[in-house]
Amino acid sequence: MKALCHEKWLDWSNKYKNFGLKCLEFTGDNENDSNELLEENRIILTTPEKWENFTRTWKNNTWFMQSIQVVCIDEVSRFRDQIHILSDPTRGGVIETVLSRMKTVLNHFMDDKEATENNRRIIAVSATLNNIKDISNWLTLKGKATNYYQFDDEYKSVRVEKLVLGYPKKDRVSDFGFDITLNFKLRTIIQQYSNGKPTLIVR
């Protein structure tokens, strides 16, 4: 997670500098905890664990917390969905704690006018979320329902062709033996359906 955070920091620092926006990498691997650095950077890239630790005493850091307008839980496509790991027993609790606490923080600093204009918000992105409406209701700020959007395959730049091949396993064949049998079938299947293009196999 820290490595991905660092990668995004390198990318975004260069991308957003043309707009006058400075990015800060805020993880346990650096010493960027000073008030000055937090104040002078507009985009904070952090890990759930680091942010959970920092916000435990958020009332002692109101000078900074009240300036937060957007909390974005972004998809990390090469690792896993941030929102999706709510079900992960090792990290889900941290994400849930962070989001619940940030709801409290944003609501605390949001006056009635802001609640109407919806200035402060939480943005969550996931590619594999089934209960999107439940998560949307949970992320509601100041009693105002959160909007949610679902995108099907029509929005994909490259259409995905779905194909299911079934191979029955005989009773006398062990799981290990059946696995070897399937491995031998892979080459023929790839040659038949890959159209000569790179192939990703997920097991």
mmCIF file of N, CA and C in Angstrom, residues 5 8-27 30 32 36-47 51 64 67-74:
data_model
loop_
_atom_site.group_PDB
_atom_site.id
_atom_site.type_symbol
_atom_site.label_atom_id
_atom_site.label_comp_id
_atom_site.label_asym_id
_atom_site.label_seq_id
_atom_site.Cartn_x
_atom_site.Cartn_y
_atom_site.Cartn_z
ATOM 1 N N CYS A 5 1.083 4.192 -2.823
ATOM 2 C CA CYS A 5 0.905 5.589 -2.427
ATOM 3 C C CYS A 5 2.064 6.434 -2.958
ATOM 4 N N LYS A 8 1.691 6.933 -6.745
ATOM 5 C CA LYS A 8 0.704 7.960 -7.069
ATOM 6 C C LYS A 8 1.235 9.357 -6.764
ATOM 7 N N TRP A 9 2.014 9.461 -5.700
ATOM 8 C CA TRP A 9 2.590 10.760 -5.350
ATOM 9 C C TRP A 9 3.534 11.244 -6.454
ATOM 10 N N LEU A 10 4.353 10.345 -6.977
ATOM 11 C CA LEU A 10 5.258 10.709 -8.071
ATOM 12 C C LEU A 10 4.468 11.155 -9.300
ATOM 13 N N ASP A 11 3.398 10.427 -9.595
ATOM 14 C CA ASP A 11 2.582 10.730 -10.774
ATOM 15 C C ASP A 11 1.814 12.037 -10.598
ATOM 16 N N TRP A 12 1.137 12.184 -9.460
ATOM 17 C CA TRP A 12 0.282 13.347 -9.249
ATOM 18 C C TRP A 12 1.078 14.626 -9.000
ATOM 19 N N SER A 13 2.232 14.505 -8.366
ATOM 20 C CA SER A 13 3.049 15.695 -8.126
ATOM 21 C C SER A 13 3.404 16.366 -9.439
ATOM 22 N N ASN A 14 3.722 15.555 -10.423
ATOM 23 C CA ASN A 14 4.072 16.087 -11.737
ATOM 24 C C ASN A 14 2.830 16.533 -12.506
ATOM 25 N N LYS A 15 1.741 15.784 -12.349
ATOM 26 C CA LYS A 15 0.519 16.055 -13.112
ATOM 27 C C LYS A 15 -0.172 17.340 -12.666
ATOM 28 N N TYR A 16 -0.226 17.576 -11.353
ATOM 29 C CA TYR A 16 -1.007 18.695 -10.838
ATOM 30 C C TYR A 16 -0.192 19.956 -10.563
ATOM 31 N N LYS A 17 1.120 19.888 -10.745
ATOM 32 C CA LYS A 17 1.918 21.088 -10.490
ATOM 33 C C LYS A 17 1.582 22.198 -11.478
ATOM 34 N N ASN A 18 1.113 21.821 -12.680
ATOM 35 C CA ASN A 18 0.720 22.827 -13.668
ATOM 36 C C ASN A 18 -0.520 23.600 -13.234
ATOM 37 N N PHE A 19 -1.272 23.040 -12.278
ATOM 38 C CA PHE A 19 -2.461 23.715 -11.759
ATOM 39 C C PHE A 19 -2.169 24.422 -10.434
ATOM 40 N N GLY A 20 -0.906 24.401 -10.036
ATOM 41 C CA GLY A 20 -0.527 25.045 -8.783
ATOM 42 C C GLY A 20 -0.907 24.251 -7.553
ATOM 43 N N LEU A 21 -1.142 22.946 -7.719
ATOM 44 C CA LEU A 21 -1.531 22.098 -6.597
ATOM 45 C C LEU A 21 -0.349 21.235 -6.171
ATOM 46 N N LYS A 22 -0.010 21.300 -4.898
ATOM 47 C CA LYS A 22 1.098 20.518 -4.372
ATOM 48 C C LYS A 22 0.571 19.268 -3.674
ATOM 49 N N CYS A 23 1.283 18.156 -3.861
ATOM 50 C CA CYS A 23 0.886 16.877 -3.277
ATOM 51 C C CYS A 23 1.868 16.476 -2.180
ATOM 52 N N LEU A 24 1.334 15.849 -1.143
ATOM 53 C CA LEU A 24 2.162 15.384 -0.033
ATOM 54 C C LEU A 24 1.972 13.890 0.160
ATOM 55 N N GLU A 25 3.081 13.161 0.228
ATOM 56 C CA GLU A 25 3.037 11.739 0.557
ATOM 57 C C GLU A 25 3.071 11.620 2.077
ATOM 58 N N PHE A 26 1.982 11.133 2.652
ATOM 59 C CA PHE A 26 1.801 11.128 4.104
ATOM 60 C C PHE A 26 1.648 9.692 4.582
ATOM 61 N N THR A 27 2.779 8.995 4.730
ATOM 62 C CA THR A 27 2.766 7.592 5.143
ATOM 63 C C THR A 27 3.746 7.394 6.289
ATOM 64 N N ASN A 30 7.818 8.225 5.897
ATOM 65 C CA ASN A 30 8.471 9.530 5.828
ATOM 66 C C ASN A 30 8.155 10.334 7.085
ATOM 67 N N ASN A 32 6.902 13.470 7.062
ATOM 68 C CA ASN A 32 6.134 14.635 6.626
ATOM 69 C C ASN A 32 4.917 14.871 7.515
ATOM 70 N N GLU A 36 3.436 22.638 8.965
ATOM 71 C CA GLU A 36 3.727 23.473 7.811
ATOM 72 C C GLU A 36 3.508 22.711 6.505
ATOM 73 N N LEU A 37 3.970 21.459 6.458
ATOM 74 C CA LEU A 37 3.820 20.662 5.245
ATOM 75 C C LEU A 37 2.359 20.340 4.970
ATOM 76 N N LEU A 38 1.601 20.039 6.010
ATOM 77 C CA LEU A 38 0.184 19.739 5.826
ATOM 78 C C LEU A 38 -0.572 20.963 5.329
ATOM 79 N N GLU A 39 -0.186 22.123 5.805
ATOM 80 C CA GLU A 39 -0.877 23.353 5.420
ATOM 81 C C GLU A 39 -0.583 23.765 3.986
ATOM 82 N N GLU A 40 0.643 23.556 3.528
ATOM 83 C CA GLU A 40 1.028 24.075 2.218
ATOM 84 C C GLU A 40 0.729 23.117 1.070
ATOM 85 N N ASN A 41 0.254 21.912 1.360
ATOM 86 C CA ASN A 41 -0.088 20.957 0.309
ATOM 87 C C ASN A 41 -1.599 20.816 0.193
ATOM 88 N N ARG A 42 -2.089 20.817 -1.046
ATOM 89 C CA ARG A 42 -3.528 20.753 -1.276
ATOM 90 C C ARG A 42 -4.049 19.325 -1.391
ATOM 91 N N ILE A 43 -3.189 18.388 -1.796
ATOM 92 C CA ILE A 43 -3.596 16.992 -1.967
ATOM 93 C C ILE A 43 -2.726 16.120 -1.069
ATOM 94 N N ILE A 44 -3.362 15.358 -0.190
ATOM 95 C CA ILE A 44 -2.653 14.485 0.742
ATOM 96 C C ILE A 44 -2.872 13.038 0.316
ATOM 97 N N LEU A 45 -1.784 12.333 0.025
ATOM 98 C CA LEU A 45 -1.850 10.918 -0.338
ATOM 99 C C LEU A 45 -1.367 10.107 0.855
ATOM 100 N N THR A 46 -2.236 9.247 1.368
ATOM 101 C CA THR A 46 -1.906 8.540 2.597
ATOM 102 C C THR A 46 -2.437 7.113 2.569
ATOM 103 N N THR A 47 -2.054 6.335 3.564
ATOM 104 C CA THR A 47 -2.557 4.971 3.717
ATOM 105 C C THR A 47 -3.634 4.962 4.799
ATOM 106 N N TRP A 51 -3.576 7.371 8.247
ATOM 107 C CA TRP A 51 -4.630 8.364 8.471
ATOM 108 C C TRP A 51 -5.439 8.038 9.722
ATOM 109 N N PHE A 64 -6.274 22.006 10.740
ATOM 110 C CA PHE A 64 -6.107 21.308 9.466
ATOM 111 C C PHE A 64 -7.373 20.570 9.048
ATOM 112 N N SER A 67 -10.180 22.220 7.094
ATOM 113 C CA SER A 67 -9.908 22.631 5.715
ATOM 114 C C SER A 67 -10.186 21.517 4.712
ATOM 115 N N ILE A 68 -10.428 20.305 5.186
ATOM 116 C CA ILE A 68 -10.654 19.172 4.285
ATOM 117 C C ILE A 68 -12.024 19.291 3.630
ATOM 118 N N GLN A 69 -12.039 19.267 2.315
ATOM 119 C CA GLN A 69 -13.282 19.374 1.556
ATOM 120 C C GLN A 69 -13.704 18.045 0.932
ATOM 121 N N VAL A 70 -12.729 17.236 0.547
ATOM 122 C CA VAL A 70 -13.038 15.980 -0.145
ATOM 123 C C VAL A 70 -12.195 14.850 0.434
ATOM 124 N N VAL A 71 -12.846 13.734 0.726
ATOM 125 C CA VAL A 71 -12.156 12.503 1.113
ATOM 126 C C VAL A 71 -12.399 11.505 -0.010
ATOM 127 N N CYS A 72 -11.327 11.058 -0.647
ATOM 128 C CA CYS A 72 -11.453 10.156 -1.791
ATOM 129 C C CYS A 72 -10.830 8.804 -1.468
ATOM 130 N N ILE A 73 -11.648 7.769 -1.493
ATOM 131 C CA ILE A 73 -11.161 6.400 -1.355
ATOM 132 C C ILE A 73 -11.099 5.850 -2.770
ATOM 133 N N ASP A 74 -9.905 5.806 -3.314
ATOM 134 C CA ASP A 74 -9.742 5.535 -4.734
ATOM 135 C C ASP A 74 -9.399 4.081 -4.993
#
